[in-house]
XYZ file of C-alpha atoms in Angstrom:
691
model
C -68.728 6.248 -0.588
C -65.930 5.341 -3.016
C -63.370 2.933 -1.565
C -59.901 4.426 -1.267
C -57.293 2.597 -3.359
C -54.621 0.866 -1.239
C -50.970 1.724 -1.705
C -48.453 -0.930 -2.834
C -44.819 -1.347 -1.740
C -44.030 -2.572 -5.273
C -44.585 0.935 -6.657
C -42.172 2.419 -4.124
C -39.589 -0.269 -4.945
C -39.975 0.381 -8.708
C -39.501 4.127 -8.315
C -36.506 3.555 -6.004
C -34.834 1.125 -8.448
C -35.274 3.521 -11.388
C -33.971 6.460 -9.320
C -30.920 4.518 -8.138
C -30.224 3.339 -11.705
C -30.460 6.876 -13.088
C -28.184 8.219 -10.341
C -25.660 5.400 -10.934
C -25.644 6.013 -14.698
C -25.146 9.767 -14.262
C -22.303 9.244 -11.783
C -20.656 6.646 -14.049
C -21.031 8.876 -17.131
C -19.568 11.948 -15.407
C -16.742 10.008 -13.757
C -15.932 8.187 -17.024
C -15.866 11.488 -18.924
C -13.605 13.147 -16.351
C -11.339 10.084 -16.049
C -11.070 9.601 -19.820
C -10.378 13.290 -20.388
C -7.676 13.227 -17.730
C -6.144 10.027 -19.165
C -6.111 11.460 -22.697
C -4.465 14.646 -21.409
C -1.849 12.596 -19.561
C -1.358 10.417 -22.667
C -0.688 13.463 -24.805
C 1.687 14.894 -22.193
C 3.583 11.588 -22.031
C 3.750 11.558 -25.839
C 5.165 15.094 -25.765
C 7.721 14.129 -23.121
C 8.822 10.973 -24.963
C 9.020 12.843 -28.298
C 11.197 15.651 -26.928
C 13.315 13.133 -24.999
C 13.841 11.048 -28.162
C 14.832 14.134 -30.164
C 17.201 15.379 -27.483
C 18.634 11.862 -27.056
C 19.396 11.619 -30.801
C 20.878 15.106 -30.680
C 23.035 14.127 -27.690
C 24.196 10.904 -29.382
C 25.099 12.890 -32.503
C 27.004 15.405 -30.410
C 28.855 12.764 -28.351
C 29.859 10.663 -31.366
C 31.079 13.762 -33.225
C 33.120 15.039 -30.277
C 34.612 11.572 -29.781
C 35.610 11.413 -33.481
C 37.183 14.891 -33.311
C 39.190 14.075 -30.203
C 40.412 10.823 -31.766
C 41.506 12.705 -34.915
C 43.310 15.337 -32.842
C 45.126 12.634 -30.859
C 46.670 10.924 -33.911
C 50.376 11.208 -34.669
C 49.661 13.127 -37.896
C 49.412 16.346 -35.910
C 52.402 15.750 -33.556
C 55.266 16.099 -36.074
C 57.440 19.041 -37.075
C 55.024 20.065 -39.862
C 51.513 19.257 -41.022
C 51.779 16.675 -43.845
C 48.890 17.637 -46.154
C 48.877 14.368 -48.080
C 48.680 12.128 -45.008
C 46.144 14.388 -43.360
C 43.923 14.336 -46.470
C 44.084 10.524 -46.704
C 43.324 10.050 -43.021
C 40.396 12.497 -43.101
C 39.007 10.798 -46.182
C 39.071 7.356 -44.507
C 37.401 8.795 -41.423
C 34.621 10.381 -43.512
C 33.992 7.115 -45.343
C 33.710 5.190 -42.046
C 31.054 7.513 -40.494
C 27.804 8.123 -42.397
C 26.739 10.975 -40.106
C 29.739 13.091 -41.121
C 28.748 15.304 -44.055
C 32.123 16.993 -44.538
C 35.622 17.009 -42.992
C 38.058 19.946 -43.218
C 41.401 21.030 -41.817
C 42.608 24.644 -41.741
C 46.120 25.694 -40.724
C 47.448 28.962 -39.324
C 49.028 29.652 -42.774
C 45.558 29.712 -44.383
C 45.919 26.266 -45.982
C 42.571 24.415 -46.333
C 42.113 20.640 -46.752
C 38.552 19.541 -47.640
C 36.653 17.324 -50.092
C 34.432 19.885 -51.756
C 34.990 22.800 -54.100
C 35.699 26.026 -52.243
C 35.031 29.550 -53.510
C 38.005 31.526 -54.754
C 39.903 33.326 -51.978
C 38.420 31.138 -49.217
C 40.401 31.616 -45.980
C 39.533 29.200 -43.119
C 40.977 31.609 -40.547
C 38.028 33.943 -41.097
C 35.353 31.277 -40.496
C 33.449 30.937 -37.168
C 34.382 27.264 -36.744
C 38.091 28.161 -36.948
C 37.902 31.217 -34.670
C 35.919 29.432 -31.919
C 38.383 26.499 -31.847
C 41.406 28.848 -31.600
C 39.665 30.697 -28.733
C 39.082 27.440 -26.797
C 42.238 25.268 -27.086
C 41.724 21.572 -26.395
C 37.903 21.840 -26.418
C 35.365 20.860 -29.063
C 33.304 23.892 -30.101
C 30.081 24.030 -32.140
C 28.686 26.559 -34.588
C 25.042 27.590 -34.777
C 23.054 25.155 -36.992
C 22.497 26.435 -40.556
C 20.877 25.250 -43.762
C 23.286 23.762 -46.279
C 22.885 25.522 -49.644
C 23.690 22.416 -51.690
C 21.602 19.680 -50.014
C 19.022 21.836 -48.222
C 19.700 19.915 -44.962
C 20.301 21.503 -41.568
C 23.936 21.056 -40.541
C 26.324 22.269 -37.848
C 30.109 22.317 -37.587
C 32.159 20.951 -34.684
C 35.854 21.865 -34.516
C 38.929 21.447 -32.316
C 42.396 23.043 -32.359
C 45.572 20.931 -32.840
C 49.220 21.969 -32.377
C 52.391 20.263 -33.643
C 55.823 20.120 -32.031
C 56.993 23.235 -33.965
C 54.231 25.367 -32.480
C 52.101 25.494 -35.640
C 48.335 25.361 -35.000
C 45.482 24.109 -37.076
C 41.781 23.354 -36.697
C 39.962 20.125 -37.601
C 36.279 20.618 -38.474
C 33.404 18.190 -39.011
C 30.153 19.208 -40.704
C 27.380 17.077 -39.148
C 23.911 16.657 -40.696
C 20.676 16.445 -38.682
C 19.205 13.995 -41.232
C 19.088 11.096 -38.718
C 17.354 13.324 -36.154
C 14.813 14.266 -38.846
C 14.150 10.561 -39.486
C 13.499 9.988 -35.791
C 11.112 12.949 -35.645
C 9.229 11.770 -38.747
C 8.129 8.516 -37.044
C 7.055 10.140 -33.780
C 3.320 10.494 -33.107
C 2.086 13.024 -30.570
C -1.639 12.414 -30.126
C -3.817 13.136 -33.181
C -2.832 16.748 -33.788
C 0.589 17.223 -32.165
C 4.011 18.139 -33.502
C 7.613 18.180 -32.227
C 10.295 20.751 -33.096
C 14.090 20.887 -32.642
C 15.279 24.517 -32.638
C 18.665 26.151 -32.149
C 19.365 28.499 -29.295
C 19.130 31.514 -31.631
C 15.630 30.536 -32.832
C 16.475 28.718 -36.101
C 14.279 25.665 -36.709
C 16.347 22.518 -37.324
C 13.640 19.836 -37.565
C 9.847 20.151 -37.180
C 7.339 17.380 -37.899
C 3.676 16.783 -36.961
C 0.039 17.653 -37.669
C -0.249 20.942 -35.794
C -1.248 23.662 -38.274
C 0.361 26.657 -36.568
C 3.253 24.949 -34.760
C 4.867 22.823 -37.489
C 7.677 24.931 -38.978
C 10.024 24.734 -41.968
C 13.679 23.829 -41.531
C 15.785 26.987 -41.386
C 12.811 29.185 -40.360
C 13.437 31.670 -37.541
C 10.887 31.601 -34.690
C 12.836 33.889 -32.399
C 10.006 36.450 -32.367
C 7.245 33.941 -31.600
C 5.748 33.763 -28.107
C 6.410 30.010 -27.717
C 10.182 30.494 -28.236
C 10.286 33.474 -25.863
C 8.502 31.506 -23.133
C 10.925 28.562 -23.495
C 13.947 30.889 -23.424
C 12.641 32.635 -20.280
C 11.775 29.402 -18.407
C 13.737 28.817 -15.194
C 13.908 25.021 -15.514
C 15.640 23.079 -18.294
C 12.488 21.018 -18.941
C 8.824 21.171 -18.073
C 5.430 22.430 -19.239
C 4.194 25.945 -19.984
C 1.184 27.770 -21.430
C 0.885 30.526 -24.014
C -1.968 32.834 -25.008
C -3.358 30.546 -27.691
C -6.649 28.719 -27.060
C -6.019 26.346 -29.970
C -3.298 24.348 -28.151
C -2.961 22.838 -24.715
C 0.157 22.433 -22.595
C 3.573 22.801 -24.252
C 6.368 20.472 -23.123
C 9.933 21.671 -23.673
C 13.431 20.246 -23.077
C 16.555 22.412 -23.185
C 18.945 19.570 -22.345
C 20.815 18.909 -19.140
C 23.556 21.474 -19.777
C 23.202 25.244 -19.800
C 25.589 25.308 -22.824
C 23.218 23.298 -25.022
C 22.773 24.984 -28.432
C 19.591 23.094 -29.411
C 16.190 22.878 -27.703
C 13.161 20.665 -28.327
C 9.465 21.269 -27.693
C 6.195 19.467 -28.497
C 2.631 20.822 -28.741
C -0.838 19.230 -29.018
C -4.006 20.938 -30.292
C -6.578 21.780 -27.592
C -9.309 19.664 -29.235
C -7.073 16.600 -29.660
C -9.224 14.333 -27.433
C -12.672 15.520 -28.652
C -13.172 12.494 -30.926
C -12.631 9.961 -28.122
C -14.776 11.957 -25.674
C -17.692 12.287 -28.133
C -17.594 8.539 -28.795
C -17.584 7.876 -25.035
C -20.666 10.089 -24.514
C -22.623 8.379 -27.315
C -21.822 4.890 -26.039
C -22.676 5.883 -22.455
C -26.067 7.326 -23.495
C -26.964 4.147 -25.432
C -25.987 1.941 -22.483
C -27.930 4.204 -20.091
C -31.143 4.001 -22.149
C -30.851 0.217 -22.415
C -30.283 -0.134 -18.658
C -33.237 2.138 -17.846
C -35.518 0.031 -20.075
C -34.339 -3.230 -18.472
C -34.688 -1.799 -14.944
C -38.192 -0.523 -15.743
C -39.307 -3.998 -16.888
C -37.725 -5.644 -13.854
C -39.262 -3.118 -11.445
C -42.783 -3.663 -12.903
C -42.386 -7.434 -12.711
C -40.938 -7.274 -9.203
C -43.732 -4.948 -8.015
C -46.479 -7.286 -9.275
C -44.700 -10.258 -7.710
C -44.613 -8.457 -4.347
C -48.346 -7.668 -4.553
C -49.141 -11.300 -5.390
C -47.004 -12.478 -2.464
C -48.640 -9.994 -0.084
C -52.135 -11.235 -1.067
C -51.305 -14.696 0.288
C -50.400 -13.283 3.723
C -53.316 -10.754 3.775
C -55.865 -13.529 3.135
C -54.524 -15.618 6.020
C -54.398 -12.689 8.451
C -57.984 -11.649 7.623
C -59.232 -15.167 8.477
C -57.117 -15.174 11.649
C -58.827 -11.910 12.650
C -62.172 -13.749 12.470
C -60.864 -16.576 14.667
C -60.129 -19.003 11.810
C -56.445 -19.998 11.795
C -55.455 -21.534 8.430
C -51.922 -22.633 7.446
C -50.124 -21.510 4.261
C -49.724 -24.514 1.984
C -46.302 -25.313 0.377
C -45.756 -25.095 -3.401
C -43.715 -28.017 -4.696
C -43.352 -26.599 -8.196
C -39.792 -25.392 -8.980
C -38.907 -22.069 -10.610
C -39.179 -22.400 -14.410
C -39.972 -20.097 -17.362
C -43.620 -21.233 -17.243
C -43.854 -20.470 -13.503
C -42.144 -17.072 -13.862
C -44.704 -16.026 -16.497
C -47.579 -16.638 -14.045
C -47.440 -13.747 -11.533
C -50.060 -15.352 -9.249
C -48.112 -18.621 -9.012
C -44.856 -16.671 -8.474
C -46.491 -14.933 -5.485
C -47.612 -18.282 -4.029
C -44.130 -19.733 -4.593
C -42.458 -16.731 -2.897
C -44.902 -17.064 0.064
C -44.517 -20.864 0.394
C -43.309 -21.941 3.879
C -39.605 -22.950 3.876
C -37.383 -22.877 6.945
C -34.160 -22.041 5.029
C -35.736 -20.140 2.114
C -35.787 -16.417 1.354
C -37.363 -13.888 3.772
C -41.005 -14.403 2.647
C -40.571 -18.201 2.830
C -39.236 -17.860 6.377
C -42.174 -15.574 7.370
C -44.657 -18.141 6.005
C -42.829 -20.941 7.800
C -42.973 -19.067 11.101
C -46.658 -18.170 10.503
C -47.467 -21.881 10.226
C -45.447 -22.491 13.399
C -47.552 -19.795 15.098
C -50.778 -21.522 13.960
C -49.501 -24.799 15.422
C -48.686 -23.036 18.688
C -52.151 -21.373 18.851
C -53.884 -24.702 18.197
C -51.873 -26.339 20.963
C -52.568 -23.371 23.261
C -56.328 -23.570 22.707
C -56.281 -27.312 23.439
C -54.318 -26.631 26.640
C -56.821 -23.910 27.625
C -59.759 -26.290 27.215
C -58.052 -29.013 29.224
C -56.906 -26.496 31.837
C -60.392 -25.062 32.342
C -61.782 -28.531 33.070
C -58.953 -29.238 35.518
C -59.415 -25.861 37.286
C -63.114 -26.532 37.801
C -62.386 -29.934 39.343
C -59.541 -28.662 41.563
C -61.462 -25.621 42.868
C -63.956 -27.804 44.693
C -61.156 -29.708 46.419
C -59.475 -26.435 47.438
C -62.639 -25.309 49.171
C -62.551 -28.304 51.545
C -58.814 -27.915 52.222
C -59.165 -24.247 53.156
C -61.556 -25.126 55.995
C -59.106 -27.682 57.449
C -56.197 -25.184 57.191
C -58.137 -22.644 59.298
C -58.181 -24.984 62.298
C -54.481 -25.913 61.999
C -53.441 -22.238 61.949
C -54.758 -21.631 65.467
C -52.608 -24.450 66.905
C -49.428 -23.215 65.115
C -49.793 -19.697 66.617
C -49.656 -20.979 70.182
C -46.499 -23.050 69.554
C -44.595 -20.153 67.892
C -45.110 -17.864 70.908
C -43.130 -20.219 73.189
C -40.241 -20.559 70.693
C -39.824 -16.759 70.459
C -39.020 -16.391 74.172
C -36.143 -18.987 74.020
C -34.459 -17.601 70.864
C -34.199 -14.064 72.336
C -31.796 -15.141 75.130
C -29.644 -17.193 72.680
C -29.189 -14.199 70.368
C -27.664 -12.001 73.152
C -24.996 -14.607 74.114
C -23.960 -15.273 70.481
C -23.476 -11.540 69.707
C -20.946 -11.201 72.592
C -18.811 -14.116 71.235
C -18.735 -12.662 67.695
C -17.421 -9.281 68.961
C -14.408 -10.858 70.743
C -13.503 -13.054 67.741
C -13.538 -10.049 65.353
C -10.784 -8.339 67.399
C -8.588 -11.436 67.083
C -9.299 -11.540 63.328
C -7.960 -8.004 62.798
C -4.633 -8.848 64.458
C -4.127 -12.028 62.368
C -5.019 -10.215 59.138
C -2.423 -7.470 59.756
C 0.263 -10.124 60.375
C -0.654 -11.976 57.154
C -0.531 -8.779 55.015
C 2.981 -7.934 56.223
C 4.209 -11.500 55.531
C 2.745 -11.380 51.995
C 4.582 -8.110 51.312
C 7.875 -9.633 52.488
C 7.290 -12.698 50.269
C 6.578 -10.572 47.178
C 9.667 -8.420 47.719
C 11.897 -11.443 48.261
C 10.536 -13.230 45.177
C 11.009 -10.114 43.057
C 14.590 -9.742 44.290
C 15.313 -13.384 43.414
C 13.859 -12.993 39.929
C 15.918 -9.874 39.284
C 19.102 -11.599 40.487
C 18.398 -14.681 38.333
C 17.759 -12.424 35.314
C 21.076 -10.632 35.936
C 22.909 -13.995 36.035
C 21.304 -15.103 32.749
C 22.067 -11.779 31.031
C 25.675 -11.879 32.278
C 26.033 -15.424 30.925
C 24.696 -14.330 27.530
C 27.069 -11.349 27.515
C 30.020 -13.646 28.321
C 29.164 -16.152 25.559
C 28.476 -13.388 23.008
C 31.719 -11.641 23.941
C 33.740 -14.883 23.524
C 31.997 -15.453 20.171
C 32.863 -11.933 18.998
C 36.504 -12.421 20.132
C 36.695 -15.514 17.953
C 35.221 -13.605 15.006
C 37.669 -10.738 15.523
C 40.620 -13.173 15.497
C 39.298 -14.729 12.267
C 38.899 -11.238 10.804
C 42.498 -10.368 11.748
C 43.809 -13.503 9.982
C 41.642 -12.740 6.923
C 42.966 -9.182 6.754
C 46.545 -10.483 6.858
C 45.783 -12.861 3.983
C 44.067 -10.027 2.058
C 47.169 -7.861 2.500
C 49.325 -10.608 0.982
C 46.924 -10.979 -1.973
C 47.015 -7.220 -2.611
C 50.794 -7.443 -3.057
C 50.260 -10.087 -5.765
C 47.686 -7.854 -7.550
C 50.258 -5.047 -7.764
C 52.630 -7.378 -9.618
C 49.898 -8.308 -12.103
C 49.081 -4.612 -12.712
C 52.727 -3.910 -13.608
C 52.635 -6.723 -16.160
C 49.391 -5.323 -17.697
C 50.984 -1.825 -17.900
C 53.956 -3.236 -19.825
C 51.630 -5.028 -22.259
C 49.539 -1.851 -22.728
C 52.658 0.238 -23.411
C 53.960 -2.225 -26.020
C 50.478 -2.496 -27.633
C 50.270 1.290 -27.920
C 53.661 1.424 -29.671
C 52.656 -1.354 -32.064
C 49.310 0.394 -32.854
C 51.083 3.703 -33.482
C 53.596 2.070 -35.850
C 50.746 0.269 -37.608
C 48.837 3.568 -38.101
C 51.904 5.228 -39.619
C 52.529 2.297 -41.964
C 48.851 2.203 -42.971
C 48.837 5.931 -43.750
C 51.970 5.495 -45.857
C 50.304 2.675 -47.782
C 47.540 5.007 -48.985
C 44.310 3.416 -50.178
C 45.573 -0.109 -49.534
C 46.016 0.606 -45.820
C 42.603 2.117 -45.094
C 41.113 -0.925 -43.380
C 44.261 -1.664 -41.401
C 44.454 1.982 -40.267
C 40.973 1.762 -38.732
C 41.919 -1.454 -36.892
C 45.163 0.088 -35.646
C 43.306 3.139 -34.354
C 40.851 0.975 -32.385
C 43.744 -1.069 -30.915
C 45.454 2.114 -29.765
C 42.221 3.342 -28.136
C 41.850 0.015 -26.343
C 45.486 0.277 -25.186
C 44.912 3.797 -23.812
C 41.802 2.656 -21.945
C 43.729 -0.319 -20.530
C 46.508 1.976 -19.341
C 44.047 4.321 -17.607
C 42.163 1.427 -16.042
C 45.306 -0.238 -14.675
C 46.433 3.082 -13.225
C 43.120 3.463 -11.402
C 43.267 -0.163 -10.212
C 46.808 0.408 -8.893
C 45.686 3.424 -6.888
C 42.730 1.501 -5.479
C 44.916 -1.522 -4.582
C 47.452 0.740 -2.784
C 44.615 2.316 -0.789
C 43.255 -1.159 0.088
C 46.704 -2.309 1.224
C 47.168 0.740 3.513
C 43.663 0.373 4.993
C 44.062 -3.386 5.538
C 47.330 -2.913 7.471
C 45.655 -0.308 9.677
C 42.664 -2.636 10.264
C 44.981 -5.518 11.262
C 46.615 -3.296 13.914
C 43.266 -2.095 15.280
C 41.816 -5.614 15.326
C 44.815 -6.910 17.297
C 44.320 -4.163 19.911
C 40.575 -4.962 20.134
C 41.273 -8.692 20.686
C 43.709 -7.961 23.556
C 41.218 -5.634 25.263
C 38.398 -8.172 24.764
C 40.326 -10.879 26.635
C 40.708 -8.571 29.683
C 36.979 -7.714 29.536
C 36.089 -11.432 29.382
C 37.927 -12.098 32.695
C 36.045 -9.258 34.455
C 32.668 -10.584 33.201
C 33.470 -14.072 34.571
C 34.208 -12.608 38.058
C 30.917 -10.640 37.990
C 28.894 -13.780 37.122
C 30.461 -15.736 40.042
C 29.537 -12.966 42.546
C 25.938 -12.776 41.242
C 25.474 -16.550 41.686
C 26.584 -16.374 45.364
C 24.113 -13.544 46.073
C 21.353 -15.494 44.313
C 21.823 -18.600 46.537
C 21.594 -16.504 49.756
C 18.466 -14.711 48.519
C 16.871 -18.046 47.510
C 17.293 -19.463 51.058
C 15.766 -16.281 52.591
C 12.776 -16.547 50.244
C 12.094 -20.152 51.361
C 12.055 -19.101 55.055
C 9.584 -16.273 54.373
C 7.294 -18.605 52.380
C 7.088 -21.014 55.350
C 6.026 -18.119 57.643
C 3.429 -17.022 55.081
C 1.967 -20.558 54.819
C 1.563 -20.756 58.600
C -0.165 -17.351 58.773
C -2.595 -18.411 56.025
C -3.567 -21.551 57.982
C -4.287 -19.457 61.096
C -6.344 -16.995 59.032
C -8.364 -19.806 57.434
C -9.231 -21.369 60.806
C -10.124 -17.970 62.306
C -12.271 -17.067 59.300
C -14.161 -20.350 59.487
C -14.897 -19.910 63.223
C -15.976 -16.294 62.769
C -18.270 -17.177 59.887
C -19.951 -19.953 61.887
C -20.565 -17.662 64.882
C -21.966 -14.892 62.674
C -24.295 -17.396 60.999
C -25.484 -18.649 64.395
C -26.025 -15.079 65.644
C -27.916 -14.067 62.515
C -30.027 -17.232 62.630
C -31.025 -16.723 66.243
C -31.976 -13.081 65.596
C -33.981 -14.065 62.544
C -35.688 -16.892 64.437
C -36.631 -14.538 67.232
C -38.028 -11.913 64.892
C -39.676 -14.521 62.689
C -41.504 -16.243 65.543
C -42.850 -12.933 66.804
C -43.953 -12.006 63.279
C -45.552 -15.405 62.687
C -47.411 -15.087 65.951
C -48.685 -11.656 64.949
C -49.683 -12.798 61.452
C -51.496 -15.964 62.480
C -54.660 -13.973 63.071
C -54.360 -12.445 59.606
C -53.989 -15.928 58.118
C -57.323 -16.909 59.625
C -59.015 -13.961 57.930
C -57.205 -14.688 54.660
C -58.398 -18.299 54.608
C -61.996 -17.127 54.697
C -61.345 -14.819 51.724
C -59.483 -17.660 49.917
C -62.592 -19.860 50.175
C -64.665 -17.168 48.482
C -62.092 -16.783 45.637
C -62.037 -20.537 44.950
C -65.765 -20.434 44.323
C -65.325 -17.556 41.878
C -62.457 -19.456 40.126
C -64.792 -22.357 39.392
C -67.226 -20.022 37.634
C -64.404 -18.401 35.567
C -63.142 -21.818 34.388
C -66.552 -22.577 32.875
C -66.571 -19.247 30.994
C -63.024 -19.834 29.638
C -64.016 -23.230 28.234
C -66.931 -21.707 26.297
C -64.646 -18.990 24.791
C -61.994 -21.525 23.617
C -64.700 -23.513 21.804
C -65.426 -20.480 19.558
C -61.933 -20.655 17.831
C -61.623 -22.787 14.634
C -58.335 -24.370 13.522
C -57.325 -26.000 10.257
C -54.082 -27.770 9.300
């Protein structure tokens, strides 16, 4: 019959390692793919958000700087006189245009149809018919904007901001600034939205202002109208001013749009990214993951084969020893003094012996081998003890046989003596039981008295603790209240000092107002003189304008500070009055707290004396209970002992006859024990031991 091949744990371990490795690689590959895809999507969305935010920020800066320049122009003295001086206005506008590179053109149109500009106008041009003029007249005092349009001369997208001015004679005019989106276009040109994205700035009517990027279908030309396209319709219909949306186009992913923070914004921005933008990174990730997975599987396969053979070699060492032990030959596992080295690791048989070498603090197989050797030592010692014990049992069994015969005679004499003792102990047991019953009644009375005294002690102690706690809390309240009174008095003095300082601040504010007023007059005179000087006064005119702005800001700031200081002065006076009232009431409350603490201390002393009296009663009751308990315990022990003695003597008397019969049987068993000891000695001699 063919021998069945034995199964090895190494094969199971190899299969398990490969399976776990494959599962780990698959999980890592899937999770890495999902995580990377999600990160790339978030990266593109963040790029879209930052691109639209940058475009809208540049647009907002352009708008704010233009509106500020218009308001400053409208606030100059050139437009406050009896008439509009064309020469001065032209010079001032020219200097302003030179000082701001974002301004493409400056113009001024009056209600008489007069037009001041720095470019050639078509014949019959009337500013009163232009949108920038009409919108400004319709919204006095506000800066209005026209829809962005493409300049015919430069090809750039521009828009016009305008504001109405009015002189002292009632004549009106409109100042206009043509602003170019060239700087916004520069910002857009350096933005990068993923690999295939683009960003677009579009006007509210659908005219493209700036559009840059790598998207094939969503990068538009400046001046192109996209009003009919789905992407523009979705942005116009969106409920929020910014966010993401989807359109029916599988070639692009999410669209991020930004319509500004104001509902009156005339320009919107949006950014798109192609749907396959992250395919390159994901394909590279898959290829790298597959290569790493194949390499890991190969390494794990080699390690699992090596580990399986090492386990089989280790198991052979233990199997050989256990087979010999089954035949009665106990052999120890010998230690291997050779250390792990490349030469040792290449020899599977030696690796198995090293792994199975006995070491107390080694790995699991070393510990098993160590404990196997300890077991062999214990078996050897046990066999030696068995041999020695069998010899001793044989010798002692003969002596026991002689002693059993002598014990038989002594048992008969003991039985007669026990019978007489039983009669005496019966009468003693009856008398002791009567004394125990009377003492138990007394014990119940003393116990009830002690329980009531303990209850009184606990209640009195608890009352004293509560009273002491109340005294301590009242003392803390008194000290805290006195501390707070001191703080309130300090606060009242501080508020009075603050009130005096506020008065001094008001004087300083008046001085600053006078300086601001004089500075404003000097700046205004300087602007007029600079305008009269023509080209020679350009630089000084700009400086004078900035000084006047600083003077206006100083005037507004000092006005606000004056209002705040007046409010602080009124509030501080009211706080001083309230703090004074609180301090007076606190002093009355402090006197009442002191009276309450004195009363609590008197009650505490009386309760403390009562507690001491109750404790003395309790101590006396405990002494009585201890004495009573000791007496009762002694009587119960005596009663139980006498009853046990009486029953025991009767039982011993009855069993003495059985002892006689047992001694005869004991003699027979001792003879059989001697025979068994000889057989045990022969069996122990059959085992072989080896160190």
